[in-house]
Short mmCIF file of N, CA and C in Angstrom, two decimals:
data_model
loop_
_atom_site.label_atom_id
_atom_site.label_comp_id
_atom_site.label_asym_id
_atom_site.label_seq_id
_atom_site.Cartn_x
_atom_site.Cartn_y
_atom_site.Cartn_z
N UNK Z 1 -12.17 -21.73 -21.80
CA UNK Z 1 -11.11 -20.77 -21.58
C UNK Z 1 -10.23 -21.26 -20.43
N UNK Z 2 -8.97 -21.41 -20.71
CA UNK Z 2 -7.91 -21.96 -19.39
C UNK Z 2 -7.88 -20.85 -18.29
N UNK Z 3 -7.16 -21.05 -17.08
CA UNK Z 3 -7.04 -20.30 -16.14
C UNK Z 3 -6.11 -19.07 -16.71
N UNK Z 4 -4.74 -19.49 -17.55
CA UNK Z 4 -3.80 -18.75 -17.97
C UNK Z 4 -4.32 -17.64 -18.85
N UNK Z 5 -5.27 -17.89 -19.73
CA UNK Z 5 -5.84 -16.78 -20.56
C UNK Z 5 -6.68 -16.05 -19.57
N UNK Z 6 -7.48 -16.67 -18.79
CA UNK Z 6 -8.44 -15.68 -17.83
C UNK Z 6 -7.34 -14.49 -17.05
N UNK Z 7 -6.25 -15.35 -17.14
CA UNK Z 7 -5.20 -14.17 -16.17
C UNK Z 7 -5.05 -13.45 -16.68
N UNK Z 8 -4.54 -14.04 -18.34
CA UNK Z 8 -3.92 -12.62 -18.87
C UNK Z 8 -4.91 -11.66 -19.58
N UNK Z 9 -6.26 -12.10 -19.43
CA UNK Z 9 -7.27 -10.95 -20.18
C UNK Z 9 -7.24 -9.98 -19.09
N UNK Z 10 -7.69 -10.82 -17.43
CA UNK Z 10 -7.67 -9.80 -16.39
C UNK Z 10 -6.89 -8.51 -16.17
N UNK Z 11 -5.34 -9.41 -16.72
CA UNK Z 11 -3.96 -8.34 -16.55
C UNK Z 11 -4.17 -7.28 -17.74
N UNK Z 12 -4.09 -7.91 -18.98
CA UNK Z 12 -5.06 -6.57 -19.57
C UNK Z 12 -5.67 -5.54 -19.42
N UNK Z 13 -6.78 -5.96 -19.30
CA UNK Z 13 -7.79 -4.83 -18.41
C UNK Z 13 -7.22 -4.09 -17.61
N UNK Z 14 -6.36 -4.64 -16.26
CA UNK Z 14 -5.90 -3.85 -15.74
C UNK Z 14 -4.64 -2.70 -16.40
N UNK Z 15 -4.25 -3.27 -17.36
CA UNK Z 15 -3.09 -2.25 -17.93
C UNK Z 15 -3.70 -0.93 -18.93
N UNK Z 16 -5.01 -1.90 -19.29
CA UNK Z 16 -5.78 -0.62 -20.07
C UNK Z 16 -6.34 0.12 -19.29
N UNK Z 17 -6.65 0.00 -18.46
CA UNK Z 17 -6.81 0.73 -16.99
C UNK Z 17 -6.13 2.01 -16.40
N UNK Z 18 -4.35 1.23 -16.35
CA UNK Z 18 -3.63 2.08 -16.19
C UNK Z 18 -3.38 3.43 -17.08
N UNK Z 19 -3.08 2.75 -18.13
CA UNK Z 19 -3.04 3.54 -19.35
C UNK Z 19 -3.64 4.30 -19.70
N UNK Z 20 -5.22 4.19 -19.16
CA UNK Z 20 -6.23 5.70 -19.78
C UNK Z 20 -5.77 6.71 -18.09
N UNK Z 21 -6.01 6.18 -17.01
CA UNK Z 21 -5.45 6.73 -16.05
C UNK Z 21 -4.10 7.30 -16.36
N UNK Z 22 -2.91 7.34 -16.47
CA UNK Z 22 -1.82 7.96 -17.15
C UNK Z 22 -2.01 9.00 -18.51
N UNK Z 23 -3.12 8.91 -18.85
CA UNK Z 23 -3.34 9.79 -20.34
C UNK Z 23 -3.42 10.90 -19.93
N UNK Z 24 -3.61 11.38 -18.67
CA UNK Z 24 -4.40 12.85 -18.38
C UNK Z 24 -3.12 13.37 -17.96
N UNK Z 25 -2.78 14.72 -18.54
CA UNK Z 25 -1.35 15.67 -18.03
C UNK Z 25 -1.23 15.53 -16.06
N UNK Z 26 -2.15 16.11 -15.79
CA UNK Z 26 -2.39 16.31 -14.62
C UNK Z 26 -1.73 14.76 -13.77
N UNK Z 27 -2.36 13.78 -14.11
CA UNK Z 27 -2.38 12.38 -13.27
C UNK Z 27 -0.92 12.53 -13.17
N UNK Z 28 -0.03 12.66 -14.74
CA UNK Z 28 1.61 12.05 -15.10
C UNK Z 28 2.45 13.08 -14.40
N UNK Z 29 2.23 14.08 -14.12
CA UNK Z 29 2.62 15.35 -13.26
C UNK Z 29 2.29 15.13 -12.06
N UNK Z 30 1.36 14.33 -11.51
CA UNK Z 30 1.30 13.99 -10.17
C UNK Z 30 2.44 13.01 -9.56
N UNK Z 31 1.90 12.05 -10.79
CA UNK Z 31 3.34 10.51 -10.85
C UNK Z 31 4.72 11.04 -10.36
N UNK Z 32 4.92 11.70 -11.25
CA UNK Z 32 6.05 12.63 -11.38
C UNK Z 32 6.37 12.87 -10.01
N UNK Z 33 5.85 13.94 -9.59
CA UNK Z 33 5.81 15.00 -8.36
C UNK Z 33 6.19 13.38 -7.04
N UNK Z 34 5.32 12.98 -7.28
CA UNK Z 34 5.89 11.93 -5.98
C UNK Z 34 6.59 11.05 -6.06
N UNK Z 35 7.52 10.88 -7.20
CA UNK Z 35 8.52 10.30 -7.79
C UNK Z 35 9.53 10.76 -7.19
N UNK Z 36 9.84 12.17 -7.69
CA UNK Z 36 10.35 12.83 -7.57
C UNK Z 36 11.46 13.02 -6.28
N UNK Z 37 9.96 12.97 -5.17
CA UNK Z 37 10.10 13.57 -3.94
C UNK Z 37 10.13 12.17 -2.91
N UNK Z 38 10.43 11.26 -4.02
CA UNK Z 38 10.17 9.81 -2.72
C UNK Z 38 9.79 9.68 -1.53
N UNK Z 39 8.72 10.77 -0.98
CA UNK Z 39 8.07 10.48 0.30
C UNK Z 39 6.83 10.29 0.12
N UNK Z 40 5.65 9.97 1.20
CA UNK Z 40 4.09 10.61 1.12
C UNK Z 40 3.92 11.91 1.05
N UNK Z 41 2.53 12.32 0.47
CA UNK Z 41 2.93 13.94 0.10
C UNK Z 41 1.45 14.22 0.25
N UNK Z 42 0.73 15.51 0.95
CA UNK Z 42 -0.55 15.72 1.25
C UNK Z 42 -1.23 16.30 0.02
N UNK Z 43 -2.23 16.29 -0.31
CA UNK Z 43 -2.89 16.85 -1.53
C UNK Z 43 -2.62 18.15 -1.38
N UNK Z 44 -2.63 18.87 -0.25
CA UNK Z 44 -1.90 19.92 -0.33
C UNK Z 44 -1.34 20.46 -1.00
N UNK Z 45 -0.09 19.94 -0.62
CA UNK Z 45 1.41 19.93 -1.00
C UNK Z 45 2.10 19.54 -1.95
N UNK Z 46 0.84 18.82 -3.06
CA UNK Z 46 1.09 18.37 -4.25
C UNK Z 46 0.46 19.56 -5.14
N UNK Z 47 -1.03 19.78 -4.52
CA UNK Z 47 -1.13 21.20 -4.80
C UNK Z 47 -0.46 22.40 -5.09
N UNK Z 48 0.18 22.50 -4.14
CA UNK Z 48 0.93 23.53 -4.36
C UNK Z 48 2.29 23.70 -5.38
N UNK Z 49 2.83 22.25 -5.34
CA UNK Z 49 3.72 22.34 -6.06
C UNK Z 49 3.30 22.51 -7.36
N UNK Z 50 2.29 21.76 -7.76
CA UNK Z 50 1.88 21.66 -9.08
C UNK Z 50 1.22 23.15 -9.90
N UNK Z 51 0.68 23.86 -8.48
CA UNK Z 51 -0.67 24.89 -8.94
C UNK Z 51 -1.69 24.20 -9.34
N UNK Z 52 -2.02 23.66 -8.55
CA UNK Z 52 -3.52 23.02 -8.97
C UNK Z 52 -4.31 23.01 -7.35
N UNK Z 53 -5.42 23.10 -7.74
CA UNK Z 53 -6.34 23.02 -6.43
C UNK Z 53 -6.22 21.70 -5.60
N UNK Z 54 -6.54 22.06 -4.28
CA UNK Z 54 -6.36 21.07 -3.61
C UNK Z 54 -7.21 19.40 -3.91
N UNK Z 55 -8.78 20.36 -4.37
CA UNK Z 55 -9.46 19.38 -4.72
C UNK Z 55 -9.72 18.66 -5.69
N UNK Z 56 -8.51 19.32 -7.24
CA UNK Z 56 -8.46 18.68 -8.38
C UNK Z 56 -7.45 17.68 -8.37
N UNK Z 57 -6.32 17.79 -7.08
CA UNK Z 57 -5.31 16.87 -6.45
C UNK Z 57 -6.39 15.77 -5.99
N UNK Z 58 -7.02 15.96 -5.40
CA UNK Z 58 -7.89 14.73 -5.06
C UNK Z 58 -8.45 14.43 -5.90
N UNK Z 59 -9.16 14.70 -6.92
CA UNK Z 59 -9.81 14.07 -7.80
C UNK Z 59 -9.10 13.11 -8.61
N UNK Z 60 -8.13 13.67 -8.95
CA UNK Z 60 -7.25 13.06 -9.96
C UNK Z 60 -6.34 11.57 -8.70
N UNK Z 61 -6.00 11.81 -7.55
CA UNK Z 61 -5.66 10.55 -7.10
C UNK Z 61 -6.50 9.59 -6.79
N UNK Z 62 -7.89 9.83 -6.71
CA UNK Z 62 -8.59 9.00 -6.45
C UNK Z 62 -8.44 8.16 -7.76
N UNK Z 63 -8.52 8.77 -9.04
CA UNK Z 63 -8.56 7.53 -10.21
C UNK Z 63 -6.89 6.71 -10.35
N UNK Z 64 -6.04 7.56 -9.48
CA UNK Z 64 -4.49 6.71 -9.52
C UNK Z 64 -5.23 5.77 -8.56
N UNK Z 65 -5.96 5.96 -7.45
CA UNK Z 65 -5.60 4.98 -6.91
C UNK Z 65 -6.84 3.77 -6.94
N UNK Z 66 -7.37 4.05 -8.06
CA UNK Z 66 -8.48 3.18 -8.46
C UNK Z 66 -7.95 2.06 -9.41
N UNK Z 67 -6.92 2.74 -9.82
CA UNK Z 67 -6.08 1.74 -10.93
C UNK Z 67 -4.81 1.06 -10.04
N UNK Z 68 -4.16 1.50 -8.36
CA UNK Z 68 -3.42 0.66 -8.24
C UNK Z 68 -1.95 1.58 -8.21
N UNK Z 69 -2.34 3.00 -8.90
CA UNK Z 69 -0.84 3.33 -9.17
C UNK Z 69 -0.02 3.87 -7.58
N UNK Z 70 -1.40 4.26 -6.72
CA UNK Z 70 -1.16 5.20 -5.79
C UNK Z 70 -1.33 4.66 -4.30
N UNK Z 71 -1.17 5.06 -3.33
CA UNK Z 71 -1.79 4.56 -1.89
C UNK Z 71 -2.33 5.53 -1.45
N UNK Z 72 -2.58 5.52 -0.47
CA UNK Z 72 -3.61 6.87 0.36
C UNK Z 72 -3.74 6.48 1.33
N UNK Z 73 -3.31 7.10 2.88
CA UNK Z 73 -3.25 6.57 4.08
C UNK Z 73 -3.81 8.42 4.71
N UNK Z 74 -4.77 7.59 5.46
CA UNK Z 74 -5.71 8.76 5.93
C UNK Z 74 -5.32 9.42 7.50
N UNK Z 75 -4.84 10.47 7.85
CA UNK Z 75 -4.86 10.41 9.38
C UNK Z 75 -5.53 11.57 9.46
N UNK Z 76 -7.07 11.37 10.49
CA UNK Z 76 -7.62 12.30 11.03
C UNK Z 76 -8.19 12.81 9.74
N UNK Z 77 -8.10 14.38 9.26
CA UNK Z 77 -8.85 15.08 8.01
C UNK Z 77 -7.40 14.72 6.89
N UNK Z 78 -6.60 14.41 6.93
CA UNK Z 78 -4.92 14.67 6.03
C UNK Z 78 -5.03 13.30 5.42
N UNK Z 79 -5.05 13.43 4.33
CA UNK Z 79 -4.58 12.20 3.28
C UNK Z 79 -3.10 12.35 2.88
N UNK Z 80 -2.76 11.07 3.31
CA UNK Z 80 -1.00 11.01 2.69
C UNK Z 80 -1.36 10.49 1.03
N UNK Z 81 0.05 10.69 0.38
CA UNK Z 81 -0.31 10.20 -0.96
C UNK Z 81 1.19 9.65 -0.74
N UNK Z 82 1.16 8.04 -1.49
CA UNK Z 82 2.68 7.67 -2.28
C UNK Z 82 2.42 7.09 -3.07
N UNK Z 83 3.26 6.52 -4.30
CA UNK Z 83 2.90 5.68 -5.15
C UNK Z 83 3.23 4.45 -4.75
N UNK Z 84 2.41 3.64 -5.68
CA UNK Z 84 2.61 2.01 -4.92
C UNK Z 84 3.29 1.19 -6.28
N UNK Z 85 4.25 0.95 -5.74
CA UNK Z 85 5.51 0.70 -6.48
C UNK Z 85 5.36 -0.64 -6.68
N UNK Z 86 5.27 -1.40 -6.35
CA UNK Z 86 4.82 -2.86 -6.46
C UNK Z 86 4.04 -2.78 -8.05
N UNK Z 87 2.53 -2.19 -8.13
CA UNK Z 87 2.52 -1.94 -9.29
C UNK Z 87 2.73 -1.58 -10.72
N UNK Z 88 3.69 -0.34 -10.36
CA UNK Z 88 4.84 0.12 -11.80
C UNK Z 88 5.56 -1.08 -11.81
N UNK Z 89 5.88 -1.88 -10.86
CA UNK Z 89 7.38 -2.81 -11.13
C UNK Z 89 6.24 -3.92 -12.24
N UNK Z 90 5.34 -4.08 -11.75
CA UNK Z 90 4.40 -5.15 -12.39
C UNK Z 90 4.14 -4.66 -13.92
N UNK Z 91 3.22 -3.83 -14.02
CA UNK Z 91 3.00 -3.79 -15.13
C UNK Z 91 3.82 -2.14 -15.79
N UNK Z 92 4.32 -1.62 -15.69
CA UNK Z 92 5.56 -0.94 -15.93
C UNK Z 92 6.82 -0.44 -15.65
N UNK Z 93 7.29 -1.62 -15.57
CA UNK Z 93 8.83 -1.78 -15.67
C UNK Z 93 9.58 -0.53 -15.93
N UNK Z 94 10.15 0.19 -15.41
CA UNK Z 94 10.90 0.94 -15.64
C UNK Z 94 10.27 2.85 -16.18
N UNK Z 95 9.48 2.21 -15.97
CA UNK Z 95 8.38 3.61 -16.64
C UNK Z 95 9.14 4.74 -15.46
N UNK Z 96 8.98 4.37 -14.07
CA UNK Z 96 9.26 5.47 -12.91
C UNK Z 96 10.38 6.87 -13.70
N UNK Z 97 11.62 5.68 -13.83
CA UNK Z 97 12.91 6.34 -14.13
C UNK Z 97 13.10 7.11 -15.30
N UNK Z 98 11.80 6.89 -16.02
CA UNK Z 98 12.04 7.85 -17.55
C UNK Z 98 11.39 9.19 -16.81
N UNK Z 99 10.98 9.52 -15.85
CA UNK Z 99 10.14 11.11 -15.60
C UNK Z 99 11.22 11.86 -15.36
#
């Protein structure tokens, strides 16, 4: 197997990755929400916007950010949330601007 196929099975994986991560309403409504709002945003406050519990906000970013879609910068008890854009540009191009 060449190096080039090992890449692109890897990149694969990772897009099938993405892709079951994006399947869930909740996750693409999160995407959304901090799209939206182009800043970091506390589970809170994503909470709230959304109506969803604080801790189903966390649940659900932990698998964004298991796949890459999300960041998470911790201060003290407060998790920031943004998306990590580097990744949509990679493996979805243009996806941001259709929400």
């Amino acid at each position: 197997m060449t190096i080039e196929l090992k890449q692109q099975i890897s990149e694969d994986q990772q897009r099938i990755a993405i892709f079951k991560a994006l399947a869930d309403q909740n996750r693409l409504r999160i995407i959304r929400v901090l799209y939206q709002t182009n800043r970091e945003m506390t589970c809170s406050e994503v909470g709230a916007q959304l109506k969803i519990s604080k801790s189903t906000v966390s649940y659900h970013f932990k698998a964004l950010r298991l796949v890459g879609l999300t960041n998470t910068r911790r201060v003290a008890q407060t998790k920031y949330l943004s998306l990590r854009a580097a990744t949509f540009d990679q493996y979805l191009p243009g996806f941001l601007s259709t929400l």
